[in-house]
PDB file of C-alpha atoms and ligand atoms in Angstrom:
ATOM      1  CA  MET A   6       4.779   3.599  19.421  1.00  0.00           C
ATOM      2  CA  SER A   7       5.788   0.946  16.970  1.00  0.00           C
ATOM      3  CA  SER A   8       3.061  -0.892  15.200  1.00  0.00           C
ATOM      4  CA  SER A   9       3.973  -3.992  13.309  1.00  0.00           C
ATOM      5  CA  LEU A  10       2.177  -6.572  11.374  1.00  0.00           C
ATOM      6  CA  ASN A  11       3.392 -10.118  11.543  1.00  0.00           C
ATOM      7  CA  ARG A  12       1.620 -12.440   9.233  1.00  0.00           C
ATOM      8  CA  ARG A  13       2.907 -15.948   9.168  1.00  0.00           C
ATOM      9  CA  LEU A  14       1.613 -18.815   7.160  1.00  0.00           C
ATOM     10  CA  PHE A  15       2.616 -22.226   8.363  1.00  0.00           C
ATOM     11  CA  LEU A  16       2.265 -24.816   5.675  1.00  0.00           C
ATOM     12  CA  THR A  17       1.458 -28.208   7.071  1.00  0.00           C
ATOM     13  CA  GLY A  18       2.734 -31.002   4.901  1.00  0.00           C
ATOM     14  CA  THR A  19       3.261 -30.332   1.237  1.00  0.00           C
ATOM     15  CA  VAL A  20       2.368 -27.254  -0.720  1.00  0.00           C
ATOM     16  CA  GLY A  21      -1.318 -27.120  -1.365  1.00  0.00           C
ATOM     17  CA  THR A  22      -2.534 -28.541   1.926  1.00  0.00           C
ATOM     18  CA  VAL A  23      -4.230 -26.758   4.793  1.00  0.00           C
ATOM     19  CA  ALA A  24      -2.303 -23.943   6.387  1.00  0.00           C
ATOM     20  CA  THR A  25      -2.751 -21.650   9.318  1.00  0.00           C
ATOM     21  CA  VAL A  26      -2.304 -17.931   9.094  1.00  0.00           C
ATOM     22  CA  THR A  27      -1.426 -16.178  12.276  1.00  0.00           C
ATOM     23  CA  LEU A  28      -2.226 -12.510  12.231  1.00  0.00           C
ATOM     24  CA  ALA A  29      -0.407 -10.780  15.003  1.00  0.00           C
ATOM     25  CA  ALA A  30      -1.660  -7.215  15.159  1.00  0.00           C
ATOM     26  CA  CYS A  31       0.479  -5.404  17.678  1.00  0.00           C
ATOM     27  CA  GLY A  32      -0.944  -2.033  18.561  1.00  0.00           C
ATOM     28  CA  GLY A  33       1.702  -1.567  21.204  1.00  0.00           C
ATOM     29  CA  GLY A  34      -0.208  -2.394  24.377  1.00  0.00           C
ATOM     30  CA  ALA A  35       0.039  -5.652  26.313  1.00  0.00           C
ATOM     31  CA  GLU A  36      -3.763  -5.797  26.276  1.00  0.00           C
ATOM     32  CA  ASP A  37      -3.772  -6.197  22.500  1.00  0.00           C
ATOM     33  CA  GLU A  38      -4.412  -9.840  21.759  1.00  0.00           C
ATOM     34  CA  PRO A  39      -3.064 -10.998  18.424  1.00  0.00           C
ATOM     35  CA  ALA A  40      -5.829 -11.951  16.014  1.00  0.00           C
ATOM     36  CA  VAL A  41      -5.430 -15.549  14.852  1.00  0.00           C
ATOM     37  CA  ALA A  42      -7.147 -16.741  11.716  1.00  0.00           C
ATOM     38  CA  GLU A  43      -7.274 -20.185  10.146  1.00  0.00           C
ATOM     39  CA  VAL A  44      -7.460 -20.257   6.355  1.00  0.00           C
ATOM     40  CA  GLU A  45      -7.036 -22.683   3.483  1.00  0.00           C
ATOM     41  CA  ALA A  46      -3.660 -22.405   1.829  1.00  0.00           C
ATOM     42  CA  ALA A  47      -3.684 -21.570  -1.826  1.00  0.00           C
ATOM     43  CA  ASP A  48      -3.312 -24.690  -3.907  1.00  0.00           C
ATOM     44  CA  PHE A  49      -0.123 -23.743  -5.673  1.00  0.00           C
ATOM     45  CA  PRO A  50       0.108 -25.430  -9.043  1.00  0.00           C
ATOM     46  CA  GLU A  51       3.270 -27.397  -9.727  1.00  0.00           C
ATOM     47  CA  GLY A  52       5.805 -25.326 -11.618  1.00  0.00           C
ATOM     48  CA  SER A  53       4.153 -22.044 -10.644  1.00  0.00           C
ATOM     49  CA  THR A  54       6.046 -19.062  -9.279  1.00  0.00           C
ATOM     50  CA  MET A  55       4.066 -19.476  -6.040  1.00  0.00           C
ATOM     51  CA  ALA A  56       5.241 -23.082  -5.635  1.00  0.00           C
ATOM     52  CA  ARG A  57       8.840 -22.106  -6.448  1.00  0.00           C
ATOM     53  CA  LEU A  58       8.945 -19.243  -3.941  1.00  0.00           C
ATOM     54  CA  SER A  59       7.055 -21.124  -1.263  1.00  0.00           C
ATOM     55  CA  GLU A  60       9.394 -24.094  -1.565  1.00  0.00           C
ATOM     56  CA  ALA A  61      12.453 -21.828  -1.473  1.00  0.00           C
ATOM     57  CA  GLY A  62      11.096 -20.118   1.641  1.00  0.00           C
ATOM     58  CA  SER A  63      12.332 -16.752   0.416  1.00  0.00           C
ATOM     59  CA  ILE A  64      11.345 -14.004  -1.998  1.00  0.00           C
ATOM     60  CA  LYS A  65      13.269 -11.107  -3.554  1.00  0.00           C
ATOM     61  CA  ILE A  66      11.369  -7.838  -3.293  1.00  0.00           C
ATOM     62  CA  GLY A  67      12.350  -4.475  -4.746  1.00  0.00           C
ATOM     63  CA  THR A  68      11.244  -1.373  -2.876  1.00  0.00           C
ATOM     64  CA  LYS A  69      12.339   2.197  -2.199  1.00  0.00           C
ATOM     65  CA  PHE A  70      14.905   2.827   0.548  1.00  0.00           C
ATOM     66  CA  ASP A  71      14.604   6.618   0.853  1.00  0.00           C
ATOM     67  CA  GLN A  72      10.891   7.366   0.981  1.00  0.00           C
ATOM     68  CA  PRO A  73       9.378   7.993   4.421  1.00  0.00           C
ATOM     69  CA  LEU A  74       6.067   6.200   5.090  1.00  0.00           C
ATOM     70  CA  PHE A  75       6.369   3.814   2.093  1.00  0.00           C
ATOM     71  CA  GLY A  76       9.880   2.382   1.925  1.00  0.00           C
ATOM     72  CA  GLN A  77      12.770   3.763   3.939  1.00  0.00           C
ATOM     73  CA  ALA A  78      15.828   1.967   5.242  1.00  0.00           C
ATOM     74  CA  GLY A  79      15.446   1.383   8.972  1.00  0.00           C
ATOM     75  CA  PRO A  80      18.168   1.177  11.645  1.00  0.00           C
ATOM     76  CA  ASP A  81      18.994  -2.458  10.784  1.00  0.00           C
ATOM     77  CA  GLY A  82      19.190  -1.691   7.055  1.00  0.00           C
ATOM     78  CA  ASP A  83      15.888  -3.361   6.216  1.00  0.00           C
ATOM     79  CA  PRO A  84      13.280  -1.000   4.812  1.00  0.00           C
ATOM     80  CA  VAL A  85      10.090   0.014   6.667  1.00  0.00           C
ATOM     81  CA  GLY A  86       6.845   1.500   5.361  1.00  0.00           C
ATOM     82  CA  PHE A  87       3.515   0.665   3.750  1.00  0.00           C
ATOM     83  CA  ASP A  88       5.043  -0.877   0.607  1.00  0.00           C
ATOM     84  CA  VAL A  89       7.237  -3.009   2.846  1.00  0.00           C
ATOM     85  CA  GLU A  90       4.176  -4.242   4.762  1.00  0.00           C
ATOM     86  CA  ILE A  91       2.451  -5.073   1.466  1.00  0.00           C
ATOM     87  CA  GLY A  92       5.535  -7.121   0.566  1.00  0.00           C
ATOM     88  CA  LYS A  93       5.310  -8.938   3.902  1.00  0.00           C
ATOM     89  CA  ILE A  94       1.632  -9.729   3.280  1.00  0.00           C
ATOM     90  CA  ILE A  95       2.574 -11.298  -0.069  1.00  0.00           C
ATOM     91  CA  ALA A  96       5.426 -13.251   1.530  1.00  0.00           C
ATOM     92  CA  GLY A  97       3.106 -14.409   4.336  1.00  0.00           C
ATOM     93  CA  ALA A  98       0.599 -15.771   1.835  1.00  0.00           C
ATOM     94  CA  LEU A  99       3.415 -17.860   0.345  1.00  0.00           C
ATOM     95  CA  GLY A 100       4.423 -19.206   3.775  1.00  0.00           C
ATOM     96  CA  ILE A 101       7.587 -17.099   3.817  1.00  0.00           C
ATOM     97  CA  ASP A 102       8.757 -15.596   7.100  1.00  0.00           C
ATOM     98  CA  PRO A 103       9.292 -11.812   6.744  1.00  0.00           C
ATOM     99  CA  LYS A 104      12.875 -12.389   7.954  1.00  0.00           C
ATOM    100  CA  ASN A 105      13.497 -14.355   4.763  1.00  0.00           C
ATOM    101  CA  ILE A 106      12.540 -11.557   2.402  1.00  0.00           C
ATOM    102  CA  GLU A 107      15.561 -10.360   0.429  1.00  0.00           C
ATOM    103  CA  TRP A 108      15.005  -6.639   0.047  1.00  0.00           C
ATOM    104  CA  SER A 109      16.660  -4.719  -2.808  1.00  0.00           C
ATOM    105  CA  GLU A 110      16.580  -1.010  -3.340  1.00  0.00           C
ATOM    106  CA  THR A 111      14.806  -0.200  -6.577  1.00  0.00           C
ATOM    107  CA  VAL A 112      14.820   3.402  -7.758  1.00  0.00           C
ATOM    108  CA  SER A 113      12.142   4.595 -10.159  1.00  0.00           C
ATOM    109  CA  ALA A 114      14.182   4.043 -13.331  1.00  0.00           C
ATOM    110  CA  ASN A 115      15.342   0.468 -12.661  1.00  0.00           C
ATOM    111  CA  ARG A 116      12.074  -1.164 -11.602  1.00  0.00           C
ATOM    112  CA  GLU A 117      11.212  -2.649 -15.010  1.00  0.00           C
ATOM    113  CA  PRO A 118      14.800  -3.911 -15.669  1.00  0.00           C
ATOM    114  CA  PHE A 119      15.013  -5.468 -12.191  1.00  0.00           C
ATOM    115  CA  ILE A 120      11.813  -7.412 -12.889  1.00  0.00           C
ATOM    116  CA  GLU A 121      12.762  -8.284 -16.460  1.00  0.00           C
ATOM    117  CA  ASN A 122      16.168  -9.702 -15.542  1.00  0.00           C
ATOM    118  CA  GLY A 123      14.932 -11.574 -12.455  1.00  0.00           C
ATOM    119  CA  GLN A 124      16.887  -9.535  -9.905  1.00  0.00           C
ATOM    120  CA  VAL A 125      13.616  -9.319  -7.967  1.00  0.00           C
ATOM    121  CA  ASP A 126      10.475 -11.464  -7.926  1.00  0.00           C
ATOM    122  CA  ILE A 127       8.188  -8.484  -7.328  1.00  0.00           C
ATOM    123  CA  VAL A 128       8.459  -4.724  -6.982  1.00  0.00           C
ATOM    124  CA  VAL A 129       6.392  -2.885  -4.366  1.00  0.00           C
ATOM    125  CA  ALA A 130       7.702   0.665  -4.660  1.00  0.00           C
ATOM    126  CA  THR A 131       5.118   3.455  -5.109  1.00  0.00           C
ATOM    127  CA  TYR A 132       4.926   1.967  -8.601  1.00  0.00           C
ATOM    128  CA  SER A 133       2.168   3.407 -10.775  1.00  0.00           C
ATOM    129  CA  ILE A 134       0.373   1.029 -13.108  1.00  0.00           C
ATOM    130  CA  THR A 135       0.683   2.474 -16.629  1.00  0.00           C
ATOM    131  CA  ASP A 136       0.066   1.137 -20.141  1.00  0.00           C
ATOM    132  CA  THR A 137       3.648   1.950 -21.137  1.00  0.00           C
ATOM    133  CA  ARG A 138       5.073  -0.084 -18.243  1.00  0.00           C
ATOM    134  CA  LYS A 139       2.599  -2.881 -18.981  1.00  0.00           C
ATOM    135  CA  GLU A 140       4.379  -3.365 -22.302  1.00  0.00           C
ATOM    136  CA  VAL A 141       7.320  -4.902 -20.401  1.00  0.00           C
ATOM    137  CA  VAL A 142       6.006  -5.946 -16.950  1.00  0.00           C
ATOM    138  CA  ASP A 143       2.655  -6.894 -15.418  1.00  0.00           C
ATOM    139  CA  PHE A 144       0.927  -5.443 -12.367  1.00  0.00           C
ATOM    140  CA  ALA A 145      -1.292  -6.771  -9.605  1.00  0.00           C
ATOM    141  CA  GLY A 146      -3.416  -4.238  -7.748  1.00  0.00           C
ATOM    142  CA  PRO A 147      -3.825  -1.357  -7.400  1.00  0.00           C
ATOM    143  CA  TYR A 148      -3.496  -1.519  -3.618  1.00  0.00           C
ATOM    144  CA  TYR A 149      -3.483   2.291  -3.205  1.00  0.00           C
ATOM    145  CA  VAL A 150      -4.190   5.318  -5.418  1.00  0.00           C
ATOM    146  CA  ALA A 151      -2.006   8.421  -5.030  1.00  0.00           C
ATOM    147  CA  GLY A 152      -1.855  11.569  -7.158  1.00  0.00           C
ATOM    148  CA  GLN A 153       0.874  13.919  -8.362  1.00  0.00           C
ATOM    149  CA  ALA A 154       1.418  17.053  -6.247  1.00  0.00           C
ATOM    150  CA  LEU A 155       4.027  19.769  -5.605  1.00  0.00           C
ATOM    151  CA  MET A 156       6.329  20.543  -2.682  1.00  0.00           C
ATOM    152  CA  VAL A 157       8.252  23.791  -2.087  1.00  0.00           C
ATOM    153  CA  LEU A 158      10.279  25.454   0.651  1.00  0.00           C
ATOM    154  CA  ALA A 159       8.103  26.513   3.575  1.00  0.00           C
ATOM    155  CA  ASP A 160       8.575  30.234   2.813  1.00  0.00           C
ATOM    156  CA  ASN A 161       7.737  29.967  -0.888  1.00  0.00           C
ATOM    157  CA  GLU A 162       4.709  32.020  -1.880  1.00  0.00           C
ATOM    158  CA  ASP A 163       4.851  32.193  -5.671  1.00  0.00           C
ATOM    159  CA  ILE A 164       4.187  28.554  -6.557  1.00  0.00           C
ATOM    160  CA  THR A 165       0.516  27.964  -5.903  1.00  0.00           C
ATOM    161  CA  GLY A 166      -0.263  25.084  -8.254  1.00  0.00           C
ATOM    162  CA  GLU A 167       0.730  23.529 -11.570  1.00  0.00           C
ATOM    163  CA  ASP A 168      -0.339  26.739 -13.320  1.00  0.00           C
ATOM    164  CA  SER A 169       2.607  28.569 -11.750  1.00  0.00           C
ATOM    165  CA  LEU A 170       5.400  26.299 -13.048  1.00  0.00           C
ATOM    166  CA  ALA A 171       6.365  28.397 -16.098  1.00  0.00           C
ATOM    167  CA  GLY A 172       9.995  29.507 -15.809  1.00  0.00           C
ATOM    168  CA  LYS A 173      10.573  27.366 -12.699  1.00  0.00           C
ATOM    169  CA  THR A 174      13.081  24.557 -12.219  1.00  0.00           C
ATOM    170  CA  VAL A 175      11.140  21.457 -11.282  1.00  0.00           C
ATOM    171  CA  ALA A 176      12.821  18.446  -9.720  1.00  0.00           C
ATOM    172  CA  SER A 177      11.587  14.909 -10.124  1.00  0.00           C
ATOM    173  CA  VAL A 178      13.000  11.428 -10.578  1.00  0.00           C
ATOM    174  CA  GLU A 179      14.230   9.872 -13.777  1.00  0.00           C
ATOM    175  CA  GLY A 180      11.878   7.185 -15.069  1.00  0.00           C
ATOM    176  CA  SER A 181       8.930   8.380 -12.993  1.00  0.00           C
ATOM    177  CA  THR A 182       5.442   9.278 -14.183  1.00  0.00           C
ATOM    178  CA  PRO A 183       5.584  12.748 -12.537  1.00  0.00           C
ATOM    179  CA  ALA A 184       8.746  13.626 -14.513  1.00  0.00           C
ATOM    180  CA  GLN A 185       7.006  12.529 -17.709  1.00  0.00           C
ATOM    181  CA  TYR A 186       3.928  14.577 -16.811  1.00  0.00           C
ATOM    182  CA  ILE A 187       6.067  17.731 -16.517  1.00  0.00           C
ATOM    183  CA  LEU A 188       7.711  17.036 -19.886  1.00  0.00           C
ATOM    184  CA  ASP A 189       4.334  16.455 -21.544  1.00  0.00           C
ATOM    185  CA  ASN A 190       2.353  19.256 -19.922  1.00  0.00           C
ATOM    186  CA  HIS A 191       4.777  21.972 -18.838  1.00  0.00           C
ATOM    187  CA  PRO A 192       7.289  22.617 -21.615  1.00  0.00           C
ATOM    188  CA  ASP A 193       7.765  26.133 -20.206  1.00  0.00           C
ATOM    189  CA  ALA A 194       9.200  24.694 -16.962  1.00  0.00           C
ATOM    190  CA  THR A 195      12.739  23.283 -16.699  1.00  0.00           C
ATOM    191  CA  LEU A 196      12.707  19.684 -15.534  1.00  0.00           C
ATOM    192  CA  GLN A 197      15.752  18.520 -13.594  1.00  0.00           C
ATOM    193  CA  THR A 198      15.830  14.802 -12.839  1.00  0.00           C
ATOM    194  CA  PHE A 199      17.600  12.949 -10.025  1.00  0.00           C
ATOM    195  CA  ASP A 200      17.848   9.231  -9.243  1.00  0.00           C
ATOM    196  CA  THR A 201      15.878   9.391  -5.987  1.00  0.00           C
ATOM    197  CA  TYR A 202      13.368  11.672  -4.299  1.00  0.00           C
ATOM    198  CA  SER A 203      15.659  12.279  -1.338  1.00  0.00           C
ATOM    199  CA  ASN A 204      18.143  13.804  -3.807  1.00  0.00           C
ATOM    200  CA  CYS A 205      15.332  16.013  -5.177  1.00  0.00           C
ATOM    201  CA  VAL A 206      14.639  17.202  -1.624  1.00  0.00           C
ATOM    202  CA  THR A 207      18.325  18.012  -1.092  1.00  0.00           C
ATOM    203  CA  ALA A 208      18.299  20.043  -4.331  1.00  0.00           C
ATOM    204  CA  LEU A 209      15.256  21.947  -3.063  1.00  0.00           C
ATOM    205  CA  THR A 210      16.733  22.761   0.326  1.00  0.00           C
ATOM    206  CA  ASN A 211      20.015  23.800  -1.403  1.00  0.00           C
ATOM    207  CA  GLY A 212      18.123  26.235  -3.604  1.00  0.00           C
ATOM    208  CA  GLN A 213      19.141  24.325  -6.752  1.00  0.00           C
ATOM    209  CA  VAL A 214      15.493  23.820  -7.819  1.00  0.00           C
ATOM    210  CA  ASP A 215      12.250  25.691  -7.089  1.00  0.00           C
ATOM    211  CA  VAL A 216       9.868  22.820  -6.566  1.00  0.00           C
ATOM    212  CA  VAL A 217       9.767  19.021  -6.247  1.00  0.00           C
ATOM    213  CA  THR A 218       7.004  17.029  -7.868  1.00  0.00           C
ATOM    214  CA  THR A 219       5.885  13.464  -7.331  1.00  0.00           C
ATOM    215  CA  ASP A 220       3.030  11.622  -5.637  1.00  0.00           C
ATOM    216  CA  ASN A 221       1.288  13.512  -2.819  1.00  0.00           C
ATOM    217  CA  VAL A 222       1.917  10.745  -0.284  1.00  0.00           C
ATOM    218  CA  ILE A 223       5.659  10.620  -0.980  1.00  0.00           C
ATOM    219  CA  LEU A 224       5.893  14.395  -0.583  1.00  0.00           C
ATOM    220  CA  ALA A 225       3.790  14.224   2.599  1.00  0.00           C
ATOM    221  CA  GLY A 226       6.396  11.887   4.083  1.00  0.00           C
ATOM    222  CA  PHE A 227       9.204  14.345   3.365  1.00  0.00           C
ATOM    223  CA  VAL A 228       7.204  17.280   4.777  1.00  0.00           C
ATOM    224  CA  GLU A 229       6.463  15.240   7.894  1.00  0.00           C
ATOM    225  CA  SER A 230      10.178  14.639   8.403  1.00  0.00           C
ATOM    226  CA  ASP A 231      11.118  18.337   7.918  1.00  0.00           C
ATOM    227  CA  PRO A 232       8.050  20.558   8.481  1.00  0.00           C
ATOM    228  CA  GLU A 233      10.206  23.588   9.327  1.00  0.00           C
ATOM    229  CA  ASN A 234      11.631  23.762   5.821  1.00  0.00           C
ATOM    230  CA  LEU A 235       9.174  22.023   3.511  1.00  0.00           C
ATOM    231  CA  LYS A 236       5.501  22.355   2.615  1.00  0.00           C
ATOM    232  CA  LEU A 237       3.000  20.939   0.183  1.00  0.00           C
ATOM    233  CA  VAL A 238       1.612  23.339  -2.408  1.00  0.00           C
ATOM    234  CA  ASN A 239      -2.097  24.012  -1.979  1.00  0.00           C
ATOM    235  CA  GLU A 240      -2.404  21.445   0.818  1.00  0.00           C
ATOM    236  CA  GLY A 241      -1.187  18.667  -1.431  1.00  0.00           C
ATOM    237  CA  GLU A 242      -3.661  19.238  -4.263  1.00  0.00           C
ATOM    238  CA  THR A 243      -3.273  16.456  -6.838  1.00  0.00           C
ATOM    239  CA  PHE A 244      -3.537  16.658 -10.613  1.00  0.00           C
ATOM    240  CA  THR A 245      -3.048  13.029 -11.757  1.00  0.00           C
ATOM    241  CA  GLU A 246      -4.045   9.533 -10.591  1.00  0.00           C
ATOM    242  CA  GLU A 247      -1.224   7.187  -9.609  1.00  0.00           C
ATOM    243  CA  PRO A 248      -2.565   3.677  -8.939  1.00  0.00           C
ATOM    244  CA  TYR A 249       0.110   1.725  -7.064  1.00  0.00           C
ATOM    245  CA  GLY A 250       0.594  -1.824  -8.331  1.00  0.00           C
ATOM    246  CA  ILE A 251       2.821  -4.768  -7.529  1.00  0.00           C
ATOM    247  CA  GLY A 252       5.142  -5.250 -10.490  1.00  0.00           C
ATOM    248  CA  LEU A 253       5.876  -8.784 -11.655  1.00  0.00           C
ATOM    249  CA  ALA A 254       7.253 -10.569 -14.719  1.00  0.00           C
ATOM    250  CA  LYS A 255       5.158 -10.037 -17.811  1.00  0.00           C
ATOM    251  CA  GLY A 256       3.002 -12.996 -18.733  1.00  0.00           C
ATOM    252  CA  ASP A 257       3.067 -14.718 -15.315  1.00  0.00           C
ATOM    253  CA  ASP A 258      -0.730 -14.688 -15.168  1.00  0.00           C
ATOM    254  CA  ASP A 259      -1.105 -17.302 -12.405  1.00  0.00           C
ATOM    255  CA  PHE A 260       1.214 -15.325 -10.133  1.00  0.00           C
ATOM    256  CA  ARG A 261      -0.631 -12.094 -10.964  1.00  0.00           C
ATOM    257  CA  ALA A 262      -3.954 -13.732 -10.061  1.00  0.00           C
ATOM    258  CA  PHE A 263      -2.433 -14.992  -6.804  1.00  0.00           C
ATOM    259  CA  LEU A 264      -1.135 -11.511  -5.938  1.00  0.00           C
ATOM    260  CA  ASN A 265      -4.554 -10.016  -6.654  1.00  0.00           C
ATOM    261  CA  ASP A 266      -6.239 -12.723  -4.552  1.00  0.00           C
ATOM    262  CA  THR A 267      -3.802 -11.994  -1.722  1.00  0.00           C
ATOM    263  CA  LEU A 268      -4.511  -8.249  -1.850  1.00  0.00           C
ATOM    264  CA  GLU A 269      -8.264  -8.894  -1.792  1.00  0.00           C
ATOM    265  CA  ALA A 270      -7.849 -11.256   1.164  1.00  0.00           C
ATOM    266  CA  ALA A 271      -5.822  -8.552   2.955  1.00  0.00           C
ATOM    267  CA  TYR A 272      -8.638  -6.056   2.341  1.00  0.00           C
ATOM    268  CA  GLU A 273     -11.075  -8.553   3.843  1.00  0.00           C
ATOM    269  CA  ASP A 274      -9.124  -9.725   6.880  1.00  0.00           C
ATOM    270  CA  GLY A 275      -7.972  -6.277   7.971  1.00  0.00           C
ATOM    271  CA  SER A 276      -4.273  -6.806   7.330  1.00  0.00           C
ATOM    272  CA  TRP A 277      -4.190  -4.153   4.558  1.00  0.00           C
ATOM    273  CA  ALA A 278      -5.722  -1.578   6.940  1.00  0.00           C
ATOM    274  CA  GLU A 279      -3.358  -2.692   9.706  1.00  0.00           C
ATOM    275  CA  ALA A 280      -0.391  -2.264   7.366  1.00  0.00           C
ATOM    276  CA  TRP A 281      -1.577   1.223   6.422  1.00  0.00           C
ATOM    277  CA  GLU A 282      -2.332   2.385   9.947  1.00  0.00           C
ATOM    278  CA  GLY A 283       1.082   1.325  11.260  1.00  0.00           C
ATOM    279  CA  THR A 284       2.972   3.161   8.507  1.00  0.00           C
ATOM    280  CA  ALA A 285       1.614   5.820   6.117  1.00  0.00           C
ATOM    281  CA  GLY A 286      -1.571   6.022   8.178  1.00  0.00           C
ATOM    282  CA  THR A 287       0.349   7.615  11.047  1.00  0.00           C
ATOM    283  CA  VAL A 288       0.361  10.763   8.892  1.00  0.00           C
ATOM    284  CA  LEU A 289      -2.265  10.258   6.169  1.00  0.00           C
ATOM    285  CA  PRO A 290      -5.973   9.464   6.393  1.00  0.00           C
ATOM    286  CA  THR A 291      -7.004   5.840   5.910  1.00  0.00           C
ATOM    287  CA  PRO A 292      -8.551   5.384   2.461  1.00  0.00           C
ATOM    288  CA  GLU A 293     -10.920   2.723   1.188  1.00  0.00           C
ATOM    289  CA  PRO A 294      -8.818   0.040  -0.493  1.00  0.00           C
ATOM    290  CA  PRO A 295      -9.156   0.341  -4.278  1.00  0.00           C
ATOM    291  CA  ALA A 296     -10.681  -2.467  -6.363  1.00  0.00           C
ATOM    292  CA  VAL A 297      -7.990  -4.614  -7.941  1.00  0.00           C
ATOM    293  CA  ASP A 298      -7.872  -4.540 -11.731  1.00  0.00           C
ATOM    294  CA  ARG A 299      -7.691  -8.065 -13.172  1.00  0.00           C
ATOM    295  CA  TYR A 300      -6.983  -6.898 -16.704  1.00  0.00           C
TER     296      TYR A 300
HETATM  297  N1  LIG B  24       4.171   6.613  -8.699  1.00  0.00           N
HETATM  298  C1  LIG B  24       5.062   7.291  -9.603  1.00  0.00           C
HETATM  299  C2  LIG B  24       5.825   6.323 -10.473  1.00  0.00           C
HETATM  300  O1  LIG B  24       5.629   5.146 -10.366  1.00  0.00           O
HETATM  301  C3  LIG B  24       6.010   8.212  -8.875  1.00  0.00           C
HETATM  302  C4  LIG B  24       6.683   7.627  -7.687  1.00  0.00           C
HETATM  303  C5  LIG B  24       7.945   6.876  -8.005  1.00  0.00           C
HETATM  304  O2  LIG B  24       8.722   7.330  -8.877  1.00  0.00           O
HETATM  305  O3  LIG B  24       8.177   5.850  -7.368  1.00  0.00           O
HETATM  306  O4  LIG B  24       6.599   6.729 -11.309  1.00  0.00           O
END
C-alpha cells in the first residue's frame, strides 16, 4: 500500500499574506478523508532565503539515492523515503509544490561542499549534526536521532558487537561519522571506505569485507531489502548518537529558524508522524520527535 503525504501551501497574494495549507494524508483507502488545515503563512522577510525560494517556486534539495527507507531513487528517478518527505514538508511551508523540488544525489562526503557552493539549498540526507560540520555549514533539527550499528552476513557468528572488530575489515562510507568512529576507536580493525552504503553492502555480499557499519536505521533498510543474506549485529544495538539535521548555508540564521519552526509545526500537525509512518515507519517503530536545537 502506498502512503503519501501531500502538503501544499497556496499563497494568496504576495508573500507574507494568509495562506492555506492542505494536508492530504492518504492512507490508501477511499474512506480516508484528507485533513485540511488553515494556517497563517510565515511572513518572509524581504531578501530572505525563504522569500527567494518561495518566489522562485522551486528548491534544490540534496538527499541520498541509494538508502532504503530514507532516500532511494524510485521508478521515476525521484527519490522516496523519510528524508524525502521531510524535504517535501519544507518545500510545502515555502509554498512550493513537491513536483518543483529539484532533487540531487548527495553522498556522505559531498554534503558540505554542495551546500557551500550553492548546488543545493538544503541537504536532508541522514546527515548527523556535528561540531566539525558546523564549522562550515549550519543545521536545523534534529528531526530524528539514529545510532551507529553493525551489519554482517546472515550466517556470521563471530561478530557480536563493536568489541569483536579487531582484525576485521569494516566497510563504511567516506566522509561519514561512522567511518570516523572506527578510525578513532578501533585502530585494530581495517577500515575500508566506499562512496555509498549500497557499495558497502555489495562488498559485504562479495566477501570483500566482514562487516558494514553506519546508522542502525540505514542498515535496517538494507536488511529489510535482503533478509536472506543480511542481518543486524545484536539486533541493531547502537553505540553512538546520530542526530539527523537539515544542512543549510552557514550563517543563514533566519532560514535556520524557519526550518526549525517548520519542523516543530510538522511535529504538532501530525505531518512528521505521517511522513515517518509512510516510509521508515513501515519497518521501524515510530519514535517521539526529538526537540529541535536552536543553537
Ligand atoms: N549519519 C551519519 C553521517 O551523517 C552516517 C550516515 C551517512 O553517512 O549519511 O555521517
